[in-house]
Amino acid sequence: MQKCYNIMITGTVQDIGFRALIEDIARLYELKVFTFNDVDGSVKMVCGGENGVITDFLKEINSRGTERGVVIHDITHAEIPFQIYLPHRFSRLYTDDLADIGRKLDKGNEILGHISYDTSELPGISKGIEGLNSKFDSFSTKFDSYIIEQKEHNQWMKGHLLKMDEHNKRMDEHNKRMDEHNQRLEKILLKLAD
């Protein structure tokens, strides 16, 4: 039986891509859902679907969220006793106001400030950069090889085009001789016809 629920998830659930995970799971379960970040730090949603499917949906959110490092303190849900018109598919409500956007920018600036003094804040970045450098070097070597092969091919094409020009000149001369020959034959045929 189709039911509709108010759902609130508390914990460290904002600014970490949690709503995108909820969206993926909602689409997997083909649920009608809209979700938003609330000013109290929670993620809230209204969800409609079969009761058992919604239960599985909430378990999946808890399981996959925890796997991805989301700290979920609690998931509460209450049935809404009346019909709510929900979008056909998942929908995110963007409730971020200027203060919320400013808070996110401040948090990012704070992280970047620490990084400028201590890159240990970014585990694996130096390895990642080394990996990118080696991949770039490999690409560069392959690209250089391609350029050499392309130059060789272009030289071959230039020689081939010169040969084609010579062949075309000979064909033009041949066609000119054939035209002259055909004109002589035409004259002979006209005389024979008279």
mmCIF file of C-alpha atoms in Angstrom:
data_model
loop_
_atom_site.group_PDB
_atom_site.id
_atom_site.type_symbol
_atom_site.label_atom_id
_atom_site.label_comp_id
_atom_site.label_asym_id
_atom_site.label_seq_id
_atom_site.Cartn_x
_atom_site.Cartn_y
_atom_site.Cartn_z
ATOM 1 C CA MET A 1 0.000 0.000 0.000
ATOM 2 C CA GLN A 2 1.320 3.454 -0.935
ATOM 3 C CA LYS A 3 2.281 5.533 2.088
ATOM 4 C CA CYS A 4 3.926 8.876 2.604
ATOM 5 C CA TYR A 5 6.549 9.632 5.281
ATOM 6 C CA ASN A 6 8.357 12.590 6.793
ATOM 7 C CA ILE A 7 11.962 11.500 7.316
ATOM 8 C CA MET A 8 14.756 13.219 9.246
ATOM 9 C CA ILE A 9 18.385 12.082 9.279
ATOM 10 C CA THR A 10 20.675 13.601 11.887
ATOM 11 C CA GLY A 11 24.428 13.446 12.336
ATOM 12 C CA THR A 12 27.214 14.694 10.083
ATOM 13 C CA VAL A 13 25.036 14.593 6.988
ATOM 14 C CA GLN A 14 25.550 17.942 5.226
ATOM 15 C CA ASP A 15 28.303 19.219 2.937
ATOM 16 C CA ILE A 16 29.526 15.692 2.148
ATOM 17 C CA GLY A 17 27.437 14.670 -0.887
ATOM 18 C CA PHE A 18 24.910 12.735 1.179
ATOM 19 C CA ARG A 19 21.879 13.972 -0.778
ATOM 20 C CA ALA A 20 23.473 12.687 -3.993
ATOM 21 C CA LEU A 21 23.748 9.240 -2.375
ATOM 22 C CA ILE A 22 20.107 9.460 -1.253
ATOM 23 C CA GLU A 23 19.172 10.387 -4.830
ATOM 24 C CA ASP A 24 20.982 7.327 -6.235
ATOM 25 C CA ILE A 25 19.238 5.022 -3.766
ATOM 26 C CA ALA A 26 15.802 6.632 -4.326
ATOM 27 C CA ARG A 27 16.151 6.179 -8.087
ATOM 28 C CA LEU A 28 17.206 2.548 -7.526
ATOM 29 C CA TYR A 29 14.038 1.919 -5.495
ATOM 30 C CA GLU A 30 11.942 4.071 -7.889
ATOM 31 C CA LEU A 31 10.569 6.144 -5.018
ATOM 32 C CA LYS A 32 8.943 9.555 -5.131
ATOM 33 C CA VAL A 33 11.112 11.704 -2.866
ATOM 34 C CA PHE A 34 12.133 15.272 -2.297
ATOM 35 C CA THR A 35 14.945 16.109 0.070
ATOM 36 C CA PHE A 36 16.681 19.172 1.489
ATOM 37 C CA ASN A 37 19.349 20.286 3.939
ATOM 38 C CA ASP A 38 17.684 21.938 6.929
ATOM 39 C CA VAL A 39 19.188 24.792 8.940
ATOM 40 C CA ASP A 40 19.348 22.506 12.014
ATOM 41 C CA GLY A 41 22.077 20.455 10.251
ATOM 42 C CA SER A 42 19.835 17.524 9.374
ATOM 43 C CA VAL A 43 18.732 16.186 6.012
ATOM 44 C CA LYS A 44 14.968 16.008 5.686
ATOM 45 C CA MET A 45 12.788 14.401 3.082
ATOM 46 C CA VAL A 46 9.253 13.493 2.193
ATOM 47 C CA CYS A 47 9.016 10.064 0.635
ATOM 48 C CA GLY A 48 6.158 8.163 -0.984
ATOM 49 C CA GLY A 49 5.956 4.495 -1.926
ATOM 50 C CA GLU A 50 5.161 1.018 -0.690
ATOM 51 C CA ASN A 51 5.744 0.600 3.055
ATOM 52 C CA GLY A 52 8.222 -2.315 2.691
ATOM 53 C CA VAL A 53 10.143 -0.516 -0.076
ATOM 54 C CA ILE A 54 10.518 2.602 2.086
ATOM 55 C CA THR A 55 11.823 0.459 4.973
ATOM 56 C CA ASP A 56 14.414 -1.098 2.632
ATOM 57 C CA PHE A 57 15.252 2.380 1.281
ATOM 58 C CA LEU A 58 16.008 3.683 4.800
ATOM 59 C CA LYS A 59 18.146 0.629 5.619
ATOM 60 C CA GLU A 60 20.091 1.138 2.374
ATOM 61 C CA ILE A 61 20.645 4.845 3.182
ATOM 62 C CA ASN A 62 22.001 3.905 6.611
ATOM 63 C CA SER A 63 24.221 1.114 5.249
ATOM 64 C CA ARG A 64 25.666 2.887 2.204
ATOM 65 C CA GLY A 65 25.912 6.226 4.000
ATOM 66 C CA THR A 66 27.994 4.660 6.770
ATOM 67 C CA GLU A 67 30.198 2.918 4.187
ATOM 68 C CA ARG A 68 30.935 6.317 2.614
ATOM 69 C CA GLY A 69 31.877 7.960 5.895
ATOM 70 C CA VAL A 70 28.571 9.665 6.698
ATOM 71 C CA VAL A 71 28.050 9.806 10.458
ATOM 72 C CA ILE A 72 24.355 9.040 10.967
ATOM 73 C CA HIS A 73 23.116 9.526 14.528
ATOM 74 C CA ASP A 74 19.472 8.783 13.865
ATOM 75 C CA ILE A 75 16.911 8.222 11.122
ATOM 76 C CA THR A 76 13.382 9.045 12.234
ATOM 77 C CA HIS A 77 10.308 8.673 10.121
ATOM 78 C CA ALA A 78 6.628 9.314 10.672
ATOM 79 C CA GLU A 79 3.749 8.431 8.422
ATOM 80 C CA ILE A 80 1.873 11.381 6.968
ATOM 81 C CA PRO A 81 -1.852 10.566 7.361
ATOM 82 C CA PHE A 82 -2.927 12.474 4.246
ATOM 83 C CA GLN A 83 -1.928 12.517 0.585
ATOM 84 C CA ILE A 84 0.960 14.735 -0.465
ATOM 85 C CA TYR A 85 1.607 15.414 -4.120
ATOM 86 C CA LEU A 86 5.175 14.363 -4.745
ATOM 87 C CA PRO A 87 7.241 14.718 -7.903
ATOM 88 C CA HIS A 88 7.203 11.672 -10.176
ATOM 89 C CA ARG A 89 10.880 11.019 -9.461
ATOM 90 C CA PHE A 90 13.473 12.098 -6.933
ATOM 91 C CA SER A 91 13.870 15.856 -6.528
ATOM 92 C CA ARG A 92 16.345 17.910 -4.543
ATOM 93 C CA LEU A 93 15.110 21.143 -3.023
ATOM 94 C CA TYR A 94 17.838 23.747 -2.943
ATOM 95 C CA THR A 95 17.392 25.524 0.357
ATOM 96 C CA ASP A 96 20.922 26.850 0.602
ATOM 97 C CA ASP A 97 20.612 30.518 1.431
ATOM 98 C CA LEU A 98 23.456 33.008 1.369
ATOM 99 C CA ALA A 99 24.399 32.263 4.978
ATOM 100 C CA ASP A 100 24.627 28.537 4.244
ATOM 101 C CA ILE A 101 26.684 29.130 1.104
ATOM 102 C CA GLY A 102 28.920 31.513 3.080
ATOM 103 C CA ARG A 103 29.384 28.861 5.792
ATOM 104 C CA LYS A 104 30.428 26.319 3.148
ATOM 105 C CA LEU A 105 32.882 28.763 1.574
ATOM 106 C CA ASP A 106 34.337 29.604 5.004
ATOM 107 C CA LYS A 107 34.815 25.901 5.708
ATOM 108 C CA GLY A 108 36.565 25.438 2.351
ATOM 109 C CA ASN A 109 38.791 28.474 2.930
ATOM 110 C CA GLU A 110 39.731 27.164 6.366
ATOM 111 C CA ILE A 111 40.751 23.800 4.880
ATOM 112 C CA LEU A 112 42.729 25.506 2.114
ATOM 113 C CA GLY A 113 44.442 27.732 4.687
ATOM 114 C CA HIS A 114 45.698 24.681 6.572
ATOM 115 C CA ILE A 115 46.816 23.028 3.366
ATOM 116 C CA SER A 116 48.972 26.007 2.364
ATOM 117 C CA TYR A 117 51.067 25.376 5.495
ATOM 118 C CA ASP A 118 50.770 21.623 5.888
ATOM 119 C CA THR A 119 50.035 19.327 2.959
ATOM 120 C CA SER A 120 49.624 16.375 5.320
ATOM 121 C CA GLU A 121 45.980 17.548 5.433
ATOM 122 C CA LEU A 122 45.728 15.965 1.981
ATOM 123 C CA PRO A 123 46.733 12.325 2.352
ATOM 124 C CA GLY A 124 47.743 10.763 -0.906
ATOM 125 C CA ILE A 125 47.907 14.016 -2.885
ATOM 126 C CA SER A 126 51.652 13.811 -3.504
ATOM 127 C CA LYS A 127 51.255 10.200 -4.647
ATOM 128 C CA GLY A 128 48.343 11.288 -6.815
ATOM 129 C CA ILE A 129 50.406 14.083 -8.353
ATOM 130 C CA GLU A 130 53.323 11.690 -8.946
ATOM 131 C CA GLY A 131 50.879 9.288 -10.587
ATOM 132 C CA LEU A 132 49.531 12.063 -12.781
ATOM 133 C CA ASN A 133 53.068 13.125 -13.709
ATOM 134 C CA SER A 134 54.016 9.588 -14.729
ATOM 135 C CA LYS A 135 50.784 9.264 -16.731
ATOM 136 C CA PHE A 136 51.481 12.627 -18.366
ATOM 137 C CA ASP A 137 55.051 11.526 -19.187
ATOM 138 C CA SER A 138 53.694 8.305 -20.686
ATOM 139 C CA PHE A 139 51.138 10.258 -22.690
ATOM 140 C CA SER A 140 53.802 12.725 -23.800
ATOM 141 C CA THR A 141 56.057 9.883 -24.995
ATOM 142 C CA LYS A 142 53.185 8.288 -26.904
ATOM 143 C CA PHE A 143 52.217 11.659 -28.359
ATOM 144 C CA ASP A 144 55.810 12.345 -29.455
ATOM 145 C CA SER A 145 55.877 8.914 -31.099
ATOM 146 C CA TYR A 146 52.599 9.716 -32.838
ATOM 147 C CA ILE A 147 54.006 13.040 -34.099
ATOM 148 C CA ILE A 148 57.050 11.237 -35.570
ATOM 149 C CA GLU A 149 54.809 8.646 -37.226
ATOM 150 C CA GLN A 150 52.562 11.415 -38.548
ATOM 151 C CA LYS A 151 55.562 13.283 -40.017
ATOM 152 C CA GLU A 152 56.715 10.068 -41.727
ATOM 153 C CA HIS A 153 53.209 9.508 -43.056
ATOM 154 C CA ASN A 154 53.028 13.106 -44.304
ATOM 155 C CA GLN A 155 56.366 12.664 -46.139
ATOM 156 C CA TRP A 156 55.081 9.468 -47.746
ATOM 157 C CA MET A 157 51.844 11.254 -48.739
ATOM 158 C CA LYS A 158 53.861 14.128 -50.226
ATOM 159 C CA GLY A 159 55.844 11.649 -52.358
ATOM 160 C CA HIS A 160 52.653 9.831 -53.291
ATOM 161 C CA LEU A 161 50.965 13.106 -54.325
ATOM 162 C CA LEU A 162 53.977 14.031 -56.494
ATOM 163 C CA LYS A 163 53.718 10.637 -58.203
ATOM 164 C CA MET A 164 49.973 11.179 -58.654
ATOM 165 C CA ASP A 165 50.653 14.597 -60.245
ATOM 166 C CA GLU A 166 53.094 12.971 -62.678
ATOM 167 C CA HIS A 167 50.566 10.243 -63.448
ATOM 168 C CA ASN A 168 47.814 12.841 -63.982
ATOM 169 C CA LYS A 169 50.067 14.793 -66.387
ATOM 170 C CA ARG A 170 50.731 11.607 -68.371
ATOM 171 C CA MET A 171 46.996 10.849 -68.363
ATOM 172 C CA ASP A 172 46.272 14.393 -69.626
ATOM 173 C CA GLU A 173 48.804 13.907 -72.456
ATOM 174 C CA HIS A 174 47.309 10.497 -73.227
ATOM 175 C CA ASN A 175 43.775 11.933 -73.263
ATOM 176 C CA LYS A 176 44.921 14.755 -75.551
ATOM 177 C CA ARG A 177 46.417 12.192 -77.972
ATOM 178 C CA MET A 178 43.206 10.148 -77.762
ATOM 179 C CA ASP A 179 41.139 13.251 -78.590
ATOM 180 C CA GLU A 180 43.337 13.944 -81.630
ATOM 181 C CA HIS A 181 43.068 10.285 -82.651
ATOM 182 C CA ASN A 182 39.281 10.346 -82.240
ATOM 183 C CA GLN A 183 39.027 13.518 -84.358
ATOM 184 C CA ARG A 184 41.055 11.831 -87.148
ATOM 185 C CA LEU A 185 38.823 8.758 -86.928
ATOM 186 C CA GLU A 186 35.739 10.958 -87.094
ATOM 187 C CA LYS A 187 37.028 12.625 -90.260
ATOM 188 C CA ILE A 188 37.745 9.216 -91.816
ATOM 189 C CA LEU A 189 34.258 7.992 -90.913
ATOM 190 C CA LEU A 190 32.668 11.137 -92.418
ATOM 191 C CA LYS A 191 34.580 10.603 -95.680
ATOM 192 C CA LEU A 192 33.539 6.973 -95.781
ATOM 193 C CA ALA A 193 29.944 7.933 -95.158
ATOM 194 C CA ASP A 194 29.980 10.329 -98.177
#
